[in-house]
Coordinates of C-alpha atoms in Angstrom, one line a residue:
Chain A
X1325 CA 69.1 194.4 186.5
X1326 CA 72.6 193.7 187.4
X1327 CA 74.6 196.7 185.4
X1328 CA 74.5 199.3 187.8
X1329 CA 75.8 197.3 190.8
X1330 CA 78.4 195.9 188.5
X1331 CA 79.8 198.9 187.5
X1332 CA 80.3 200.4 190.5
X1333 CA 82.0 197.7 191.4
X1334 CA 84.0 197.4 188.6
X1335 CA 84.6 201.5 188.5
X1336 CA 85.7 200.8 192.4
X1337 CA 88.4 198.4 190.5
X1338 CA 88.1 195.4 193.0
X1339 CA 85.6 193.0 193.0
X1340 CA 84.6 190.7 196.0
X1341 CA 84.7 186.5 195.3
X1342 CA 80.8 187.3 195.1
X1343 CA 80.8 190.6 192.6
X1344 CA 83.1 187.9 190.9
X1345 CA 80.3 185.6 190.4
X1346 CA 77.8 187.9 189.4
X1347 CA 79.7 188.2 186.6
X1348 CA 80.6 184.7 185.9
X1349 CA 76.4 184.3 186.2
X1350 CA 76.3 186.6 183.9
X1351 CA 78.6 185.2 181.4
X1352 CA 77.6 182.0 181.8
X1353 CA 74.1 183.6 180.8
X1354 CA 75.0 185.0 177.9
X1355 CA 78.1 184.0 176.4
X1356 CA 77.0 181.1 174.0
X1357 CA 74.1 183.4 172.8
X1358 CA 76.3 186.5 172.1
X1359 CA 78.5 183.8 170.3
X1360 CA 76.1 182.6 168.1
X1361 CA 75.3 186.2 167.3
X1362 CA 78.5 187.2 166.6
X1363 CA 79.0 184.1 164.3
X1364 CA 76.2 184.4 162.3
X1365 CA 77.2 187.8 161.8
X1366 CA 80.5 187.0 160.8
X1367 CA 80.6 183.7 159.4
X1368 CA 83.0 181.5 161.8
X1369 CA 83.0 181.1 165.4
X1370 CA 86.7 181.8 165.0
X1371 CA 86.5 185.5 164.1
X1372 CA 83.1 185.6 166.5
X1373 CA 85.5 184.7 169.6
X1374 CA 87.8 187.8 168.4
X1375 CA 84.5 190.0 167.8
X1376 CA 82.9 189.0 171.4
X1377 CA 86.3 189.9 173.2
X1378 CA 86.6 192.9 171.6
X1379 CA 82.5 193.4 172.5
X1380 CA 83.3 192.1 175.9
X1381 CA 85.8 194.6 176.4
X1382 CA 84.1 197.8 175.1
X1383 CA 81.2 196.8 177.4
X1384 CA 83.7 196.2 181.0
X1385 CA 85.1 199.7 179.4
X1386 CA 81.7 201.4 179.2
X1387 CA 80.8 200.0 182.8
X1388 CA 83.5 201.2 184.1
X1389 CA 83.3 204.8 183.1
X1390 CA 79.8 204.9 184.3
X1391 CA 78.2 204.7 180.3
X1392 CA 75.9 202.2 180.6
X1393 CA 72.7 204.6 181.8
X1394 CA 70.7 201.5 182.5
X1395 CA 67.7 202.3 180.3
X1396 CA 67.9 199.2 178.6
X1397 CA 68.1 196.0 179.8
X1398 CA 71.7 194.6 179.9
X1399 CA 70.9 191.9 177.8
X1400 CA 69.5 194.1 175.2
X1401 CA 73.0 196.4 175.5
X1402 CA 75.0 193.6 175.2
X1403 CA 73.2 192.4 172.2
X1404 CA 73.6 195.7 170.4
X1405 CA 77.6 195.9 171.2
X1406 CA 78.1 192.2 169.5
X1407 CA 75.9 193.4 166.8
X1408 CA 77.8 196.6 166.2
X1409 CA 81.5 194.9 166.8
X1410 CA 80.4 192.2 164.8
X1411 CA 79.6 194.5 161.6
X1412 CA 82.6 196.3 161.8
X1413 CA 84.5 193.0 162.0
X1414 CA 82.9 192.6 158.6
X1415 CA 83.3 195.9 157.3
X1416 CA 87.0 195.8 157.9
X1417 CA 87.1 192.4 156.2
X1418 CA 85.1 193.7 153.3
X1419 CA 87.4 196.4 152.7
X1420 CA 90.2 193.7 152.8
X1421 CA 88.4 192.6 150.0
X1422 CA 88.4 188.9 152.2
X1423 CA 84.6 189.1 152.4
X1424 CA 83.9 187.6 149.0
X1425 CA 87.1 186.4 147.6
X1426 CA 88.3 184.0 150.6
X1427 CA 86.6 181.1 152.0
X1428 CA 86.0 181.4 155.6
X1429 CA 88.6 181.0 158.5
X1430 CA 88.8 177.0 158.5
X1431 CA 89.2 177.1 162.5
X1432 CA 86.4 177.2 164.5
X1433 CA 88.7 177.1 167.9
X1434 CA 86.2 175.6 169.9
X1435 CA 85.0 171.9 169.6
X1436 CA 81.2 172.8 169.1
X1437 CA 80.7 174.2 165.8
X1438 CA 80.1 171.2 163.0
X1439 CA 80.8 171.2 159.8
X1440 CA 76.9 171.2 158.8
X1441 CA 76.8 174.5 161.1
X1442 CA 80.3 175.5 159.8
X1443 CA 78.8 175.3 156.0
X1444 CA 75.7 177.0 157.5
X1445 CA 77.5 180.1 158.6
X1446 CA 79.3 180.7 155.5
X1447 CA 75.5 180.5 153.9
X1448 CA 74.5 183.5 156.4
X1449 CA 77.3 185.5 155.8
X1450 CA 76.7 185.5 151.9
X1451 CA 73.1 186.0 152.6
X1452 CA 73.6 189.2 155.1
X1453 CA 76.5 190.2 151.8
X1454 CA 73.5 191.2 150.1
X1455 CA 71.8 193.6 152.6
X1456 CA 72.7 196.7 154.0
X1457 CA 73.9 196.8 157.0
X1458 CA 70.9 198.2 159.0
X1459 CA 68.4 195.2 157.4
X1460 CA 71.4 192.0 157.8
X1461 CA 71.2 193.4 161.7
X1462 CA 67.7 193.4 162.1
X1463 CA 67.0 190.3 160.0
X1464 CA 69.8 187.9 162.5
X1465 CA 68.5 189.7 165.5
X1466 CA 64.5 188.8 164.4
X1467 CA 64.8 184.9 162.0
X1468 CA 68.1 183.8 163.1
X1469 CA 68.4 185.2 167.4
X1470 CA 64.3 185.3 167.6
X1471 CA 64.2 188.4 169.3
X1472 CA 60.7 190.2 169.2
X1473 CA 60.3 192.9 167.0
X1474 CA 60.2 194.9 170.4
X1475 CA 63.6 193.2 171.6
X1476 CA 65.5 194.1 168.1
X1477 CA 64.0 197.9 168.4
X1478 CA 65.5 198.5 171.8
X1479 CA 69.0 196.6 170.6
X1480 CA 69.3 198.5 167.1
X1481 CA 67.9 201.8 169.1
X1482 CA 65.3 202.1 166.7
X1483 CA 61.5 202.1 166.7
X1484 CA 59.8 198.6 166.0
X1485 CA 58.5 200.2 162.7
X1486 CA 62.0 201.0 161.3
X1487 CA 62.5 197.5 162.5
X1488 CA 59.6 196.2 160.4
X1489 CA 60.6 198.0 157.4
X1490 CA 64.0 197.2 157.4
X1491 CA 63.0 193.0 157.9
X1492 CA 60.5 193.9 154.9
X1493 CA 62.9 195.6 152.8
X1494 CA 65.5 192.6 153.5
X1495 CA 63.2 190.0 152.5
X1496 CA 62.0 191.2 149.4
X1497 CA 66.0 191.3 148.4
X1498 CA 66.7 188.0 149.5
X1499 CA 63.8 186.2 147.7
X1500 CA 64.8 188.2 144.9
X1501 CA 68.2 186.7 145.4
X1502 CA 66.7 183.2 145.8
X1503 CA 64.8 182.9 143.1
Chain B
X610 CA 55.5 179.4 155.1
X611 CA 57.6 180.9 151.8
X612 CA 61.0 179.5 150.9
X613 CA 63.2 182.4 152.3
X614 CA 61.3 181.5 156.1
X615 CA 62.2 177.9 155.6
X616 CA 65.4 178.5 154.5
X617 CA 66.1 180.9 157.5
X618 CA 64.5 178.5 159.8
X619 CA 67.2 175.6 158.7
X620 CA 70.0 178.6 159.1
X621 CA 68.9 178.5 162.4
X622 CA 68.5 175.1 163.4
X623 CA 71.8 174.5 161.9
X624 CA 73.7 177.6 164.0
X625 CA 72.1 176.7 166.9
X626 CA 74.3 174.1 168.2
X627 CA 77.0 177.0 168.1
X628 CA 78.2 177.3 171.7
X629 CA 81.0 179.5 173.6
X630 CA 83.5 177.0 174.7
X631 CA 84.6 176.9 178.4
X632 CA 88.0 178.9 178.0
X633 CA 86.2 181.3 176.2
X634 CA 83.6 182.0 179.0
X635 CA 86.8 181.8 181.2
X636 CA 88.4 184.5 179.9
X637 CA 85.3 186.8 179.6
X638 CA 85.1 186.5 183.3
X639 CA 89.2 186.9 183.8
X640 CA 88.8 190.3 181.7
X641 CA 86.1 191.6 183.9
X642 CA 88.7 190.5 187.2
X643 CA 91.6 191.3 185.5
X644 CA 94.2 192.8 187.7
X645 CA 93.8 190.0 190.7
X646 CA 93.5 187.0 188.8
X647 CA 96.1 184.2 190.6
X648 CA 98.3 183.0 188.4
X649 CA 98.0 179.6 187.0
X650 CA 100.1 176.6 188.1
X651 CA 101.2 176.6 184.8
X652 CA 102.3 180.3 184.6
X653 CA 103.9 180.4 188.1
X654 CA 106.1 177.4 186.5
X655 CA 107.2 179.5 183.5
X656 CA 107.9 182.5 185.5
X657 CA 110.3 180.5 187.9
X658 CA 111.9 179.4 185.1
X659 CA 112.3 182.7 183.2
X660 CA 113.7 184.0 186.9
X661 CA 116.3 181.4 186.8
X662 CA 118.6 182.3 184.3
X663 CA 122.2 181.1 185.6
X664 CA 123.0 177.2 185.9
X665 CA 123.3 177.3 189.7
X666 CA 119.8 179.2 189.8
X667 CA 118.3 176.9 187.5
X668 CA 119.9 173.4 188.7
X669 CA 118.2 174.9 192.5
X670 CA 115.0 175.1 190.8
X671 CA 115.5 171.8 189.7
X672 CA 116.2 170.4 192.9
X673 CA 113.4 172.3 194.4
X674 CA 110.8 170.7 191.9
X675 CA 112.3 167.7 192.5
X676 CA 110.4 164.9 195.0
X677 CA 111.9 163.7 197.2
X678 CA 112.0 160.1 196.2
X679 CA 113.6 161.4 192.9
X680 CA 116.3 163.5 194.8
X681 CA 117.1 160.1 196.5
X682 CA 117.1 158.6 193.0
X683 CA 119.1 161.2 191.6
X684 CA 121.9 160.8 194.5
X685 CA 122.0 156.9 193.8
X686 CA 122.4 157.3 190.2
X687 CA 125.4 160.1 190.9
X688 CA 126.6 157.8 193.1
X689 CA 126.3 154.6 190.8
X690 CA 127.8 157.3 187.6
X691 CA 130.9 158.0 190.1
X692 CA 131.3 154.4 191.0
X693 CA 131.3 153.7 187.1
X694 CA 133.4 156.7 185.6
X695 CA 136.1 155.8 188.8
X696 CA 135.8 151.5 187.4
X697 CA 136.1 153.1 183.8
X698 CA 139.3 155.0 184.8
X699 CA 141.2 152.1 186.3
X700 CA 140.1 149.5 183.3
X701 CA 141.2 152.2 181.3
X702 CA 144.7 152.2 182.8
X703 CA 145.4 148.4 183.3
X704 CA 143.7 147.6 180.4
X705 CA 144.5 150.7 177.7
X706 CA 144.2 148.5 174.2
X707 CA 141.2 147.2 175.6
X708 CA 138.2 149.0 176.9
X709 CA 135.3 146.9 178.4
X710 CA 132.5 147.5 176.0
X711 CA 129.7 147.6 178.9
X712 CA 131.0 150.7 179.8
X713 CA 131.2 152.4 176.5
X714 CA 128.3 155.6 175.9
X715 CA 127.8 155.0 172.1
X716 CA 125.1 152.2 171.3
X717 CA 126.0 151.9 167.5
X718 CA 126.1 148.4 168.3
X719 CA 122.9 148.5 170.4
X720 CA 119.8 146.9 168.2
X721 CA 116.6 148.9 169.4
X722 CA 113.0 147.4 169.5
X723 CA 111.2 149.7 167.4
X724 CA 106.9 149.2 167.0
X725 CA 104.3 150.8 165.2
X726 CA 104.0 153.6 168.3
X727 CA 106.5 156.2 167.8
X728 CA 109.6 156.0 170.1
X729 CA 109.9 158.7 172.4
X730 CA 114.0 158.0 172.2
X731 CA 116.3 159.8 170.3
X732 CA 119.5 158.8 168.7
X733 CA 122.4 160.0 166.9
X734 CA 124.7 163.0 168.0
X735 CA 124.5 165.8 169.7
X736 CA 122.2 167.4 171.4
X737 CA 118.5 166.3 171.7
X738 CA 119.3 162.6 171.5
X739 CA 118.6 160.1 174.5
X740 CA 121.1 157.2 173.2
X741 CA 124.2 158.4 171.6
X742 CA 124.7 156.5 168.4
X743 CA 127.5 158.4 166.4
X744 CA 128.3 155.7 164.1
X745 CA 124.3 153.9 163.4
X746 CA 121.2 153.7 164.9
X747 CA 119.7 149.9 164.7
X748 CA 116.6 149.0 165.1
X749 CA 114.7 145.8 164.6
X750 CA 111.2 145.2 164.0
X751 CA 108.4 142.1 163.4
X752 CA 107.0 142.2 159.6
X753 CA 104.0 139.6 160.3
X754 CA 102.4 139.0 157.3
X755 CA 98.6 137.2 157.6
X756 CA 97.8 138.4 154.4
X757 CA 98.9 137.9 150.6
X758 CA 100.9 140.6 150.7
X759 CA 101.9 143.7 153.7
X760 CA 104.0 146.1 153.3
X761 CA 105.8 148.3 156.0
X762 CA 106.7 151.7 156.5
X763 CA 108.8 153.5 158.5
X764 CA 108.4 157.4 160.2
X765 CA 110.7 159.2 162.1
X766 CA 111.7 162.9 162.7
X767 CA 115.1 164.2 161.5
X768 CA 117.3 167.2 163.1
X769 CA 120.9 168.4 162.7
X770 CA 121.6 166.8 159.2
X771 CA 123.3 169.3 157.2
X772 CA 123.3 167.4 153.9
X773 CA 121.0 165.2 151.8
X774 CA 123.3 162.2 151.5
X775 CA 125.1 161.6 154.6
X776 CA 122.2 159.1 156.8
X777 CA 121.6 156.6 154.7
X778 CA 119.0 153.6 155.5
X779 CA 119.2 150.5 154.6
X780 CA 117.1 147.1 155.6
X781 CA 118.9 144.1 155.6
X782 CA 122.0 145.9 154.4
X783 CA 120.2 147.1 151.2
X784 CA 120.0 150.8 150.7
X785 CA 116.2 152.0 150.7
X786 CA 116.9 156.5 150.9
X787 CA 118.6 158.8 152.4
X788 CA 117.6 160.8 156.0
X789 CA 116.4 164.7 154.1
X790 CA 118.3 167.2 155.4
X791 CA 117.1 169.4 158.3
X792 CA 117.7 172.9 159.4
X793 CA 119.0 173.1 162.7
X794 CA 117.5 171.9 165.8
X795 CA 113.6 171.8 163.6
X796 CA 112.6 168.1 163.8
X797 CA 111.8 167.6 160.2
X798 CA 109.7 164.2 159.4
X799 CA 109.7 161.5 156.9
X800 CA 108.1 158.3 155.5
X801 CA 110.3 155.6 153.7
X802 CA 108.3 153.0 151.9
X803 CA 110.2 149.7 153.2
X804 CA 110.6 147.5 150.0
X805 CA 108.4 144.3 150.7
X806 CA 111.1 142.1 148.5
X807 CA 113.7 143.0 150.8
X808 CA 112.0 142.2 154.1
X809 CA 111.4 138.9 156.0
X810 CA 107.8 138.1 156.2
X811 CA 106.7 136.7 159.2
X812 CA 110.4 137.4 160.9
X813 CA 112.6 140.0 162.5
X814 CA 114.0 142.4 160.3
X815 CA 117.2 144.9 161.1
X816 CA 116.7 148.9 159.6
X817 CA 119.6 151.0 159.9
X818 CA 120.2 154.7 159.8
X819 CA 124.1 154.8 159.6
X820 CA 125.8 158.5 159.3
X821 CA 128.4 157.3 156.4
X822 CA 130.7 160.3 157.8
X823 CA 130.9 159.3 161.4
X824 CA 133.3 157.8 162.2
X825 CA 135.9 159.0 161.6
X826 CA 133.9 162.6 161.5
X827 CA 132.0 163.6 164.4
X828 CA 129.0 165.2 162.5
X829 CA 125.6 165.7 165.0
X830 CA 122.5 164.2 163.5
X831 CA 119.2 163.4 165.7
X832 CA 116.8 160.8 164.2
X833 CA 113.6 160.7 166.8
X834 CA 110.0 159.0 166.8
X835 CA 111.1 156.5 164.7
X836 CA 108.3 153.8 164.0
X837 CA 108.2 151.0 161.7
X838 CA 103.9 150.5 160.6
X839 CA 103.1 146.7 158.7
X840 CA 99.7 147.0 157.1
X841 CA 98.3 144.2 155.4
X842 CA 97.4 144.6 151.9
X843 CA 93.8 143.6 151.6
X844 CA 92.4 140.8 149.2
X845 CA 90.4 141.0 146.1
X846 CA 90.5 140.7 142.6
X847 CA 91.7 142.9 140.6
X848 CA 88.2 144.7 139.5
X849 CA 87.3 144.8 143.3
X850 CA 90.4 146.2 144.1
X851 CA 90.1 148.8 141.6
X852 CA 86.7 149.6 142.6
X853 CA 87.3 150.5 145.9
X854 CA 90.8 152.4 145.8
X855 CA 88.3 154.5 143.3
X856 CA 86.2 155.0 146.1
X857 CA 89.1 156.1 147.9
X858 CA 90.6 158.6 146.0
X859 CA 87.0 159.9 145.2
X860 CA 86.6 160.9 149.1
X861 CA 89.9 161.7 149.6
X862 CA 89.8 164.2 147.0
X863 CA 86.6 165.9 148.7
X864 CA 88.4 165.7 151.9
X865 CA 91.2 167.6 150.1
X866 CA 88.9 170.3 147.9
X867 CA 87.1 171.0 151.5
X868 CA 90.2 170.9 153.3
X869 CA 89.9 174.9 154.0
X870 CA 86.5 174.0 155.3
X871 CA 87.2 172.0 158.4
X872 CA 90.2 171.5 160.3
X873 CA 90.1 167.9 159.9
X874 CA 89.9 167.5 156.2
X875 CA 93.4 167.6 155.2
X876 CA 94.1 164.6 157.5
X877 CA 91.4 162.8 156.3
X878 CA 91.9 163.1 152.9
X879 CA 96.0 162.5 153.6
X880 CA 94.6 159.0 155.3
X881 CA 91.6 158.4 152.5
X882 CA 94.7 158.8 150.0
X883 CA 97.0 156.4 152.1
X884 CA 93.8 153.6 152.2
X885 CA 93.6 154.3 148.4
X886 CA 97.7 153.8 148.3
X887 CA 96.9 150.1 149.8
X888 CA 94.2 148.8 147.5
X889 CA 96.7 149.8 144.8
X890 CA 99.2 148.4 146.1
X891 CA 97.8 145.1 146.5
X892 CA 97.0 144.9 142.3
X893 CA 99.3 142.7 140.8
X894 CA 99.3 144.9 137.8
X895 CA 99.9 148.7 138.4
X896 CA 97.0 151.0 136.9
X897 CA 97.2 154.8 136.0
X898 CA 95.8 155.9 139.7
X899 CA 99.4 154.1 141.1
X900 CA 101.9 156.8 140.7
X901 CA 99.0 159.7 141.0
X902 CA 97.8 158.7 144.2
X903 CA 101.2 158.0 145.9
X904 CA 102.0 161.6 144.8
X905 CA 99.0 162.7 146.2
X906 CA 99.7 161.2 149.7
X907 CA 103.1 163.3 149.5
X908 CA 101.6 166.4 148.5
X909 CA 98.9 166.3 151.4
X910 CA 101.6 164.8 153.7
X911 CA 103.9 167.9 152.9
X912 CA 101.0 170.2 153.5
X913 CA 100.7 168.9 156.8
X914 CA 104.1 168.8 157.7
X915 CA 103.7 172.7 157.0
X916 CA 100.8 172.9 158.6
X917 CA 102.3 171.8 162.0
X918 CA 105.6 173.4 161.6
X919 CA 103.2 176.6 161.9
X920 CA 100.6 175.7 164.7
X921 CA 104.2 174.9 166.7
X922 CA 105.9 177.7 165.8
X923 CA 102.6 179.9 166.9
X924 CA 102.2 177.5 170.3
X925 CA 106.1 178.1 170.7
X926 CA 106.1 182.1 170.2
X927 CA 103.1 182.1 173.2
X928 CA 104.8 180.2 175.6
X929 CA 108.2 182.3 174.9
X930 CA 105.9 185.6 175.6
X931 CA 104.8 183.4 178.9
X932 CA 101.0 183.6 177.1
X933 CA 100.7 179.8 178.4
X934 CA 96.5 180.1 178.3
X935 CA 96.8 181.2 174.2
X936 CA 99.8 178.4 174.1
X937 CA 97.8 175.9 175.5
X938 CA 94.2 177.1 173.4
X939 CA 97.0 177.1 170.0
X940 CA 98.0 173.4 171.0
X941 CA 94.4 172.5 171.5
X942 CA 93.3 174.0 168.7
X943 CA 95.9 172.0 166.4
X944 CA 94.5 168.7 167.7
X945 CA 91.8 169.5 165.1
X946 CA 93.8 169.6 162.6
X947 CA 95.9 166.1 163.9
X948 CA 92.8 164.0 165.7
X949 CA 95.4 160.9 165.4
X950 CA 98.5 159.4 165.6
X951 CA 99.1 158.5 162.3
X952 CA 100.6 161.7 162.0
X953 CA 104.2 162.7 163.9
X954 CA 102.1 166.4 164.6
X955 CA 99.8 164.6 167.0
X956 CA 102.7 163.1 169.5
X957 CA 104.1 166.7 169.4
X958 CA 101.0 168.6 170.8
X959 CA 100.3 165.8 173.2
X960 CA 104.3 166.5 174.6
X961 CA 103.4 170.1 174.8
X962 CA 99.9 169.8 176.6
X963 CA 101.0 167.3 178.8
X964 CA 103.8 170.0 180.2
X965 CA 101.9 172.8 180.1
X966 CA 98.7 171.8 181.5

């Protein structure tokens, strides 16, 4: 569990060329996964880059002032940050009234995202419009990131049955939806 | 498994291939080192540059960037320039009714080769042209015709014409339209349609921007990236012709209702609509789609035009706030938006990646 060492290090505010690559490991780990979570959160890999540099920051900012107690594992932590960034990027946007009334940001910055998974985003995001927030979290983190019911308990702080219920409660307004 | 899993399940699939892209993970890791990152080749360029700030200072940095086979190179060509100016003078003074035209600067009389590929030369007056051509700029280009019919268009970028009517352009002397006016120093481009029934087929023809006020005025005006495109007309009869420009506009016009969807689209549907333009062209009678679609291509060529003027302007505002990585991500991400050359946009971002990467 690398948090710990790395925030000392990075409270110490230098890091060696090796501290250096424990943190490109661990971005190199992570960073297409927390990505795709932020995007399917959002809707476009555009506003996801903002939403995992903001996440990214808050987490360097947490290391640094020793807030990261370690109980979880830092892939769990880092999860929840992107997931709680990531829904107040929305929120904002909602209140912008953007949410329903534009189409997406057209730019996905990077050269991965295809159309197909462009179009597929925008069919997430309109599917997650429909659920509270505590149920769209928990239903990306379970069908869309595959987490374990365990895995989305620790990342939403919650116990697996609130999990469980929530993933219920979501389903039964998405068929509704559906059909 | 129900609907709403199989649905989810596709979601999935189809998200998957979402990955962070290098600079991204780049500047994850630069955040967490932030504070001793070295600067980049790129930045330490720009920072000499904003240090240097009087001519002295900046013709040093010059020098110093120099190599030194190019600081030989410069010192012949000051050499050769004094040897010339000093021949100049003395013609000038035995010969004063006479001047030897070699030696003259302005290439109004110059005829330029001028191909599909953009030039990277600028003429005209003033500042931001390589060949001074107050009076006209000439250029001549091949119209090869292996078709029935072809038809050729030329493209260039505009600055520093204050008026509407003052560059005119003309193709075997005959007046085809008039360089737009620009604002200032902004390079603003344009398409003229060459009329077929003036051109030579299968010969060199002569296309001529000449600045009706100069001489005797002295009024700048900078006409760059000028190209001159022949496409053949393609063969068919007339129902076959129709058929497919139908085709045409049909996925040009998706390519235009997505265009908010993918970066790409407007391009493609400004080039679906140009294809559509050709079929068209090539009926011998004129249908209803004619004047609709050539309209079309303007509209979606004008929304491009915008659409560059802005991911410049952005590119430009980074590298004034020395933000070279973000000017360099802005340019990258406008290739998207201009994946070819067909469009003046593409040249432009190419210019600015090649200096600042």
């Amino acid at each position: 569990m690398p948090p710990p060492s790395l925030a000392a290090k990075l409270a110490s505010g230098r890091l060696t060329p090796a501290q250096e690559a424990e943190f490109r490991q661990l971005v190199d780990r992570m960073a297409d996964r927390l990505l795709r979570l932020a995007a399917r959160i959002v809707g476009s890999t555009e506003q996801a880059e903002d939403v995992l540099q903001d996440a990214w920051g808050r987490v360097l900012e947490a290391l640094r002032e020793g807030r990261f107690e370690g109980r979880a594992s830092i892939d769990t932590w880092l999860f929840r940050v992107v997931v709680r960034v990531g829904l107040n990027a929305r929120r904002t946007r909602a209140r912008r009234g953007r949410l329903t009334s534009e189409p997406a940001p057209s730019d996905p910055s990077d050269g991965t995202a295809q159309p197909h998974a462009r179009v597929a985003l925008r069919e997430v995001a309109a599917l997650l419009d429909a659920l509270p927030e505590d149920q769209a979290s928990a239903l990306v983190l379970k069908e869309l990131e595959g987490l374990t019911t365990a895995e989305v308990a620790r990342a939403l702080d919650c116990s697996e049955g609130a999990v469980e219920q929530r993933l219920v409660r979501a389903r039964a307004t998405l068929r509704e939806k559906m059909s | 498994m129900s609907d709403l899993d199989q649905r989810l399940a596709e979601l999935r699939a189809a998200t998957a291939p979402i990955a962070a892209p290098p600079r991204l993970k780049a500047r994850l890791v630069e955040m967490a080192v932030e504070g001793r990152v070295p600067l980049t080749q790129a930045s330490r360029r720009l920072a000499e540059q904003r240090a240097a700030k009087t001519l002295p200072d900046k013709a040093r940095l010059l020098w110093r960037r120099t190599p030194d086979w190019g600081r030989r190179a410069g010192l012949v060509a000051a050499a050769s320039l004094a040897i010339v100016v000093f021949g100049k003078t003395a013609w000038t003074f035995t010969h004063p009714d006479d001047g030897p035209a070699f030696l003259s600067s302005d290439e109004s009389k110059t005829v330029f080769e001028v191909t599909a590929t953009p030039s990277k030369e600028c003429f005209g007056l003033g500042p931001g042209t390589t060949h001074t051509t107050a009076d006209k700029a000439q250029f001549a280009f091949n119209f090869p015709v292996t078709a029935r019919k072809a038809i050729a268009t030329l493209s260039f970028t505009a600055g520093s014409v204050a008026k509407g009517e003052v560059v005119d352009i003309a193709v075997g002397a005959v007046h085809q339209a008039f360089v737009l006016r620009s604002f200032g120093d902004d390079l603003q481009a344009q398409e003229v349609r060459l009329q077929p029934k003036y051109l030579k087929p299968n010969d060199r023809n002569l296309v001529v921007f000449d600045n009706l006020k100069n001489p005797p005025g002295q009024e700048q005006w900078v006409i760059c990236n000028v190209a001159v495109k022949v496409e053949q007309l393609p063969d068919g009869t007339q129902a076959d012709l129709k058929d497919q420009a139908r085709i045409e506009i049909a996925n040009a016009d998706r390519f235009y209702n997505d265009r908010l969807i993918d970066a790409g689209n407007l391009f493609a549907s400004w080039k679906a609509y140009k294809k559509a333009g050709l079929f068209l062209e090539a009926m011998d009678e004129k249908i209803d789609e004619y004047d609709v679609v050539r309209q079309k291509v303007r509209d979606s060529r004008r929304e491009l035009d915008e659409q560059c003027a802005k991911l410049m302007l952005k590119g430009a505002a980074f590298e004034k706030q020395g933000k070279v990585m973000d000017a360099v991500g802005q340019y990258k991400y406008g290739r998207r938006f201009f994946p070819e050359k067909d469009h003046p946009c593409f040249g432009q971002i190419q210019a600015r990646l090649a200096e600042l990467e």
